Amino acid sequence: MNDIPAGGGKTVGVLALQGDFREHREMLERLGHAVREIRKAEQLDGLDALIIPGGESTTIARLLISNNLREPVRAFCASGLPVWGTCAGAILLAKEVDNLDRPGIEMMEISVKRNAFGRQLDSFEADLEVKGLEGRPFHAVFIRAPLITEVRKPATALCRLADGTIVAARQGNMLATSFHPELTGDSRLHAYFLTIGHVGSRRPAAPEGAPLELVPYLDTAGRITIWPAKQQAKQIAVEHLAGRFERGRRYTENEVNTLLVQAHTFGDHTMLRRYLCDFGFLERTADGSSYWRAETAARAPVGTP
Ligand code: GLN
């Protein structure tokens, strides 16, 4: 019996756009966890951890974008909960890839080279020492695997082949492996993965003063990591943002932008500025040179998407 008891009882998401997500599901279920296949952004809510499986990285990158999942998955990585990319998943997590025709998730300070082991080595197996795993070596399966060619701080190498080639790396709550631990009977890496990041918690508690409804959308610093889809949650999020502006003070557009950039992580301060004005929390001169917090209660938004 290879399993390490891992406590079980977590809800783990496995990105299920393409690739070998079913094998991860089986491994996680054997460890006693609930598994949710992720195809839409809303399905990320309430997860304890997320796996990006192996498969074809260009296909998964394309589907991440067309399913509007790229930014939400990036926000999930920033939330501090465990995220693990295996093989194609590791390619997608890397900030630098030699040959990918569109952006992946790009959250880990690693460089990877796709299909780097050459034709004669399309697939191979090796026994590896993995930092953090006790006991016998981990038997790893490589299939058209990527090489991790560089690991930059704060990422660190966790595991190397005998010739020094890096095949696993970790950066805080994120883990990348070139190989496929879901294809062997050994669940130690799945168990280890669930101990990195915010152990045992769902999303981190909201910072003081943040409304409870916003908790799923905030990181520990109170930044909005995902833009809510529901109108009511949007309204609360915009009101929360408005709280960052002092009453009675005038702001230039640049100052507004700076405050908003600090208040979220998904890279769309222009949209946030527009919502603040549309929902009546900020007023501005006609030429947009000066903004201030509205004195009156915000009016109900009319026809805002
Ligand atoms: N070669 C694949 C790619 O580059 C990865 C292979 C795998 O996930 N097993 O996307």
Short mmCIF file of C-alpha atoms and ligand atoms in Angstrom, two decimals:
data_model
loop_
_atom_site.label_atom_id
_atom_site.label_comp_id
_atom_site.label_asym_id
_atom_site.label_seq_id
_atom_site.Cartn_x
_atom_site.Cartn_y
_atom_site.Cartn_z
CA MET A 1 0.00 0.00 0.00
CA ASN A 2 1.54 3.24 -1.12
CA ASP A 3 -0.87 5.78 0.30
CA ILE A 4 0.01 8.14 3.09
CA PRO A 5 -3.08 9.06 5.08
CA ALA A 6 -3.55 12.75 4.40
CA GLY A 7 -6.53 13.56 6.54
CA GLY A 8 -8.87 13.75 3.56
CA GLY A 9 -11.95 15.93 3.52
CA LYS A 10 -10.72 18.71 1.26
CA THR A 11 -12.29 19.92 -1.94
CA VAL A 12 -9.70 19.88 -4.68
CA GLY A 13 -10.28 21.34 -8.12
CA VAL A 14 -8.75 19.71 -11.18
CA LEU A 15 -8.74 21.83 -14.32
CA ALA A 16 -10.69 19.67 -16.77
CA LEU A 17 -10.34 21.42 -20.12
CA GLN A 18 -8.13 18.73 -21.65
CA GLY A 19 -5.57 16.17 -20.53
CA ASP A 20 -5.37 13.58 -17.78
CA PHE A 21 -7.59 15.16 -15.14
CA ARG A 22 -9.38 11.85 -14.44
CA GLU A 23 -6.19 10.24 -13.16
CA HIS A 24 -5.71 13.08 -10.67
CA ARG A 25 -9.33 12.67 -9.61
CA GLU A 26 -8.82 8.99 -8.84
CA MET A 27 -5.68 9.65 -6.81
CA LEU A 28 -7.32 12.42 -4.78
CA GLU A 29 -10.43 10.36 -4.13
CA ARG A 30 -8.28 7.53 -2.86
CA LEU A 31 -6.85 10.01 -0.37
CA GLY A 32 -10.39 10.81 0.79
CA HIS A 33 -10.83 14.21 -0.86
CA ALA A 34 -13.74 15.53 -2.86
CA VAL A 35 -12.83 16.46 -6.43
CA ARG A 36 -14.42 19.10 -8.60
CA GLU A 37 -13.68 19.25 -12.33
CA ILE A 38 -13.11 22.90 -13.25
CA ARG A 39 -14.36 24.25 -16.56
CA LYS A 40 -15.73 27.64 -15.48
CA ALA A 41 -14.47 30.44 -13.23
CA GLU A 42 -17.35 30.13 -10.73
CA GLN A 43 -16.31 26.55 -9.99
CA LEU A 44 -13.11 27.84 -8.34
CA ASP A 45 -15.08 29.32 -5.45
CA GLY A 46 -14.62 27.45 -2.17
CA LEU A 47 -11.84 25.12 -3.36
CA ASP A 48 -9.01 24.18 -1.00
CA ALA A 49 -6.50 23.53 -3.79
CA LEU A 50 -6.18 23.34 -7.58
CA ILE A 51 -4.36 21.00 -9.98
CA ILE A 52 -3.47 21.84 -13.58
CA PRO A 53 -3.03 18.41 -15.20
CA GLY A 54 -0.82 17.11 -17.96
CA GLY A 55 -1.99 17.13 -21.55
CA GLU A 56 -1.24 19.45 -24.42
CA SER A 57 -0.15 22.82 -23.09
CA THR A 58 -1.04 24.84 -26.22
CA THR A 59 -4.56 23.37 -26.18
CA ILE A 60 -5.06 24.02 -22.47
CA ALA A 61 -3.68 27.59 -22.85
CA ARG A 62 -6.15 28.22 -25.67
CA LEU A 63 -9.09 26.85 -23.67
CA LEU A 64 -8.08 28.81 -20.55
CA ILE A 65 -8.42 31.99 -22.57
CA SER A 66 -11.61 31.06 -24.45
CA ASN A 67 -13.33 29.87 -21.23
CA ASN A 68 -12.36 33.11 -19.42
CA LEU A 69 -10.39 31.09 -16.90
CA ARG A 70 -6.91 32.54 -17.28
CA GLU A 71 -7.32 35.52 -14.94
CA PRO A 72 -9.38 33.63 -12.32
CA VAL A 73 -6.78 30.84 -12.24
CA ARG A 74 -4.01 33.43 -11.85
CA ALA A 75 -6.01 34.98 -9.00
CA PHE A 76 -6.35 31.53 -7.42
CA CYS A 77 -2.54 31.18 -7.53
CA ALA A 78 -2.22 34.58 -5.84
CA SER A 79 -4.68 33.58 -3.08
CA GLY A 80 -2.08 31.41 -1.38
CA LEU A 81 -3.99 28.13 -1.68
CA PRO A 82 -2.04 25.14 -3.10
CA VAL A 83 -1.74 24.97 -6.90
CA TRP A 84 0.10 22.19 -8.73
CA GLY A 85 0.95 21.89 -12.39
CA THR A 86 2.00 18.45 -13.66
CA CYS A 87 3.81 18.26 -17.01
CA ALA A 88 1.71 20.48 -19.35
CA GLY A 89 0.43 22.08 -16.11
CA ALA A 90 4.02 22.94 -15.15
CA ILE A 91 4.54 24.50 -18.60
CA LEU A 92 1.45 26.65 -18.04
CA LEU A 93 2.56 27.82 -14.56
CA ALA A 94 6.02 28.90 -15.83
CA LYS A 95 6.66 32.57 -16.52
CA GLU A 96 8.98 31.62 -19.39
CA VAL A 97 8.36 28.89 -21.97
CA ASP A 98 10.50 28.33 -25.06
CA ASN A 99 7.67 27.58 -27.40
CA LEU A 100 4.06 28.31 -26.48
CA ASP A 101 1.95 30.26 -28.96
CA ARG A 102 -0.08 32.18 -26.35
CA PRO A 103 0.24 33.09 -22.69
CA GLY A 104 -0.25 30.38 -20.09
CA ILE A 105 -0.89 31.04 -16.41
CA GLU A 106 2.60 32.56 -15.97
CA MET A 107 2.83 32.64 -12.18
CA MET A 108 6.04 30.76 -11.28
CA GLU A 109 9.57 32.12 -11.58
CA ILE A 110 10.75 29.18 -13.65
CA SER A 111 11.73 28.70 -17.29
CA VAL A 112 10.77 25.51 -19.11
CA LYS A 113 11.64 23.92 -22.40
CA ARG A 114 8.86 21.84 -23.92
CA ASN A 115 9.36 18.28 -25.22
CA ALA A 116 12.93 18.62 -24.10
CA PHE A 117 13.99 15.02 -23.74
CA GLY A 118 14.11 14.24 -27.45
CA ARG A 119 12.33 11.65 -29.55
CA GLN A 120 14.18 8.60 -28.38
CA LEU A 121 13.17 9.58 -24.86
CA ASP A 122 9.53 10.35 -25.59
CA SER A 123 8.74 8.67 -22.34
CA PHE A 124 10.85 7.23 -19.58
CA GLU A 125 10.74 6.47 -15.88
CA ALA A 126 13.14 7.33 -13.07
CA ASP A 127 13.44 6.96 -9.31
CA LEU A 128 13.83 10.39 -7.75
CA GLU A 129 14.65 11.94 -4.41
CA VAL A 130 12.10 14.69 -3.83
CA LYS A 131 12.78 17.30 -1.14
CA GLY A 132 10.05 17.08 1.49
CA LEU A 133 9.16 13.43 0.75
CA GLU A 134 10.25 10.93 3.34
CA GLY A 135 11.16 7.33 2.69
CA ARG A 136 11.88 5.56 -0.54
CA PRO A 137 12.57 7.40 -3.83
CA PHE A 138 9.57 8.51 -5.87
CA HIS A 139 9.04 6.52 -9.05
CA ALA A 140 8.31 9.14 -11.72
CA VAL A 141 6.84 8.77 -15.20
CA PHE A 142 7.87 11.28 -17.88
CA ILE A 143 5.82 11.61 -21.09
CA ARG A 144 6.98 14.14 -23.69
CA ALA A 145 8.03 16.05 -20.62
CA PRO A 146 9.28 19.60 -20.25
CA LEU A 147 12.62 20.44 -18.68
CA ILE A 148 12.83 23.10 -16.01
CA THR A 149 15.81 25.04 -17.36
CA GLU A 150 15.93 27.78 -14.76
CA VAL A 151 14.51 28.36 -11.29
CA ARG A 152 14.58 31.94 -10.01
CA LYS A 153 13.82 33.22 -6.51
CA PRO A 154 11.42 32.86 -4.80
CA ALA A 155 11.03 29.50 -6.60
CA THR A 156 13.36 26.65 -5.55
CA ALA A 157 14.27 23.31 -7.13
CA LEU A 158 12.72 20.32 -5.33
CA CYS A 159 14.01 17.45 -7.39
CA ARG A 160 16.64 16.64 -10.03
CA LEU A 161 17.51 13.76 -12.32
CA ALA A 162 20.90 12.09 -11.78
CA ASP A 163 22.47 14.47 -14.34
CA GLY A 164 21.26 17.54 -12.41
CA THR A 165 18.29 18.38 -14.63
CA ILE A 166 15.55 20.01 -12.55
CA VAL A 167 12.21 18.21 -12.79
CA ALA A 168 10.27 19.71 -9.85
CA ALA A 169 10.11 23.19 -8.35
CA ARG A 170 8.13 24.99 -5.69
CA GLN A 171 7.30 28.64 -5.13
CA GLY A 172 5.35 29.13 -1.89
CA ASN A 173 1.91 27.63 -2.52
CA MET A 174 2.77 26.57 -6.09
CA LEU A 175 4.33 23.31 -7.23
CA ALA A 176 5.47 22.29 -10.71
CA THR A 177 6.57 18.79 -11.75
CA SER A 178 7.73 17.72 -15.21
CA PHE A 179 6.49 14.21 -14.49
CA HIS A 180 3.09 12.63 -13.84
CA PRO A 181 2.64 11.46 -10.22
CA GLU A 182 -1.01 10.70 -10.96
CA LEU A 183 0.03 7.78 -13.20
CA THR A 184 1.81 5.74 -10.55
CA GLY A 185 0.33 4.12 -7.46
CA ASP A 186 2.26 6.46 -5.17
CA SER A 187 0.12 9.20 -3.69
CA ARG A 188 2.81 10.79 -1.51
CA LEU A 189 3.20 13.83 -3.77
CA HIS A 190 -0.55 14.45 -3.82
CA ALA A 191 -0.55 14.29 -0.03
CA TYR A 192 2.49 16.60 0.16
CA PHE A 193 0.90 19.06 -2.27
CA LEU A 194 -2.10 19.52 0.01
CA THR A 195 0.16 20.65 2.85
CA ILE A 196 1.66 23.63 0.98
CA GLY A 197 0.02 27.06 1.03
CA HIS A 198 -2.82 27.85 3.39
CA VAL A 199 -3.05 24.48 5.09
CA GLY A 200 -6.53 23.26 5.84
CA SER A 201 -8.21 26.60 5.29
CA ARG A 202 -10.58 27.47 2.52
CA ARG A 203 -9.99 30.95 1.25
CA PRO A 204 -8.03 33.02 3.73
CA ALA A 205 -10.03 35.09 6.17
CA ALA A 206 -10.92 38.54 4.93
CA PRO A 207 -8.93 41.40 6.34
CA GLU A 208 -10.64 43.47 9.02
CA GLY A 209 -13.43 45.67 7.81
CA ALA A 210 -14.08 43.76 4.58
CA PRO A 211 -17.69 42.70 4.05
CA LEU A 212 -18.30 38.99 4.48
CA GLU A 213 -19.82 38.62 1.01
CA LEU A 214 -16.50 39.71 -0.49
CA VAL A 215 -14.37 37.12 1.31
CA PRO A 216 -14.28 34.71 -1.65
CA TYR A 217 -12.99 37.49 -3.88
CA LEU A 218 -10.23 38.92 -1.65
CA ASP A 219 -6.68 37.92 -0.83
CA THR A 220 -5.21 38.36 2.66
CA ALA A 221 -4.13 41.89 1.77
CA GLY A 222 -7.74 42.79 0.99
CA ARG A 223 -7.12 43.03 -2.76
CA ILE A 224 -9.86 41.89 -5.11
CA THR A 225 -8.55 38.84 -6.96
CA ILE A 226 -11.59 37.95 -9.07
CA TRP A 227 -14.26 40.32 -10.39
CA PRO A 228 -17.65 39.03 -9.17
CA ALA A 229 -20.09 37.94 -11.85
CA LYS A 230 -23.25 38.63 -9.81
CA GLN A 231 -24.61 42.17 -9.84
CA GLN A 232 -25.15 42.29 -6.07
CA ALA A 233 -21.59 41.20 -5.32
CA LYS A 234 -20.31 43.73 -7.86
CA GLN A 235 -22.14 46.49 -6.02
CA ILE A 236 -20.53 45.43 -2.72
CA ALA A 237 -17.10 45.20 -4.36
CA VAL A 238 -17.41 48.69 -5.84
CA GLU A 239 -18.54 50.11 -2.49
CA HIS A 240 -15.57 48.41 -0.84
CA LEU A 241 -13.25 50.03 -3.40
CA ALA A 242 -14.86 53.42 -2.82
CA GLY A 243 -13.82 53.11 0.85
CA ARG A 244 -10.21 53.56 -0.26
CA PHE A 245 -10.94 57.16 -1.28
CA GLU A 246 -11.00 59.93 1.32
CA ARG A 247 -14.04 62.11 1.35
CA GLY A 248 -13.45 65.76 0.50
CA ARG A 249 -10.22 65.06 -1.36
CA ARG A 250 -9.57 65.59 -5.07
CA TYR A 251 -7.66 62.94 -6.98
CA THR A 252 -6.00 63.13 -10.38
CA GLU A 253 -6.77 60.27 -12.76
CA ASN A 254 -3.26 58.94 -12.12
CA GLU A 255 -3.86 58.89 -8.38
CA VAL A 256 -7.15 57.07 -8.90
CA ASN A 257 -5.39 54.52 -11.08
CA THR A 258 -2.61 53.99 -8.54
CA LEU A 259 -5.10 53.40 -5.72
CA LEU A 260 -7.05 50.94 -7.88
CA VAL A 261 -3.96 49.07 -9.05
CA GLN A 262 -3.12 48.51 -5.36
CA ALA A 263 -6.66 47.32 -4.65
CA HIS A 264 -6.86 44.37 -7.04
CA THR A 265 -4.74 41.71 -8.73
CA PHE A 266 -6.39 40.98 -12.09
CA GLY A 267 -4.99 43.93 -14.01
CA ASP A 268 -8.04 45.97 -15.02
CA HIS A 269 -8.06 49.26 -13.10
CA THR A 270 -9.80 51.02 -16.00
CA MET A 271 -12.85 48.79 -15.58
CA LEU A 272 -12.85 49.44 -11.80
CA ARG A 273 -12.66 53.22 -12.33
CA ARG A 274 -15.58 53.02 -14.72
CA TYR A 275 -17.68 51.04 -12.21
CA LEU A 276 -16.91 53.53 -9.43
CA CYS A 277 -18.26 56.34 -11.62
CA ASP A 278 -21.18 54.35 -13.09
CA PHE A 279 -22.34 53.24 -9.64
CA GLY A 280 -22.11 56.82 -8.39
CA PHE A 281 -19.36 56.37 -5.80
CA LEU A 282 -16.91 58.65 -7.59
CA GLU A 283 -17.65 61.88 -9.41
CA ARG A 284 -15.39 63.54 -11.92
CA THR A 285 -14.96 66.64 -14.00
CA ALA A 286 -16.14 66.29 -17.60
CA ASP A 287 -12.57 66.13 -18.87
CA GLY A 288 -11.63 63.46 -16.32
CA SER A 289 -8.80 65.54 -14.84
CA SER A 290 -10.19 65.43 -11.31
CA TYR A 291 -12.10 62.79 -9.29
CA TRP A 292 -13.68 62.89 -5.82
CA ARG A 293 -15.80 60.66 -3.61
CA ALA A 294 -19.51 61.35 -3.99
CA GLU A 295 -21.12 62.89 -0.90
CA THR A 296 -24.52 61.32 -1.40
CA ALA A 297 -25.30 57.61 -1.26
CA ALA A 298 -24.56 55.86 -4.52
CA ARG A 299 -27.45 55.75 -6.94
CA ALA A 300 -28.71 52.42 -8.16
CA PRO A 301 -26.76 51.50 -11.26
CA VAL A 302 -28.79 51.76 -14.42
CA GLY A 303 -28.25 49.19 -17.10
CA THR A 304 -24.70 48.39 -15.97
CA PRO A 305 -23.62 44.95 -17.08
N1 GLN B 1 4.41 17.77 -24.43
C1 GLN B 1 3.25 18.32 -23.79
C2 GLN B 1 3.20 19.83 -23.98
O1 GLN B 1 4.18 20.41 -24.29
C3 GLN B 1 3.23 18.00 -22.32
C4 GLN B 1 3.12 16.52 -22.15
C5 GLN B 1 2.39 16.08 -20.95
O2 GLN B 1 1.68 16.83 -20.27
N2 GLN B 1 2.49 14.81 -20.71
O3 GLN B 1 2.15 20.39 -23.81
#
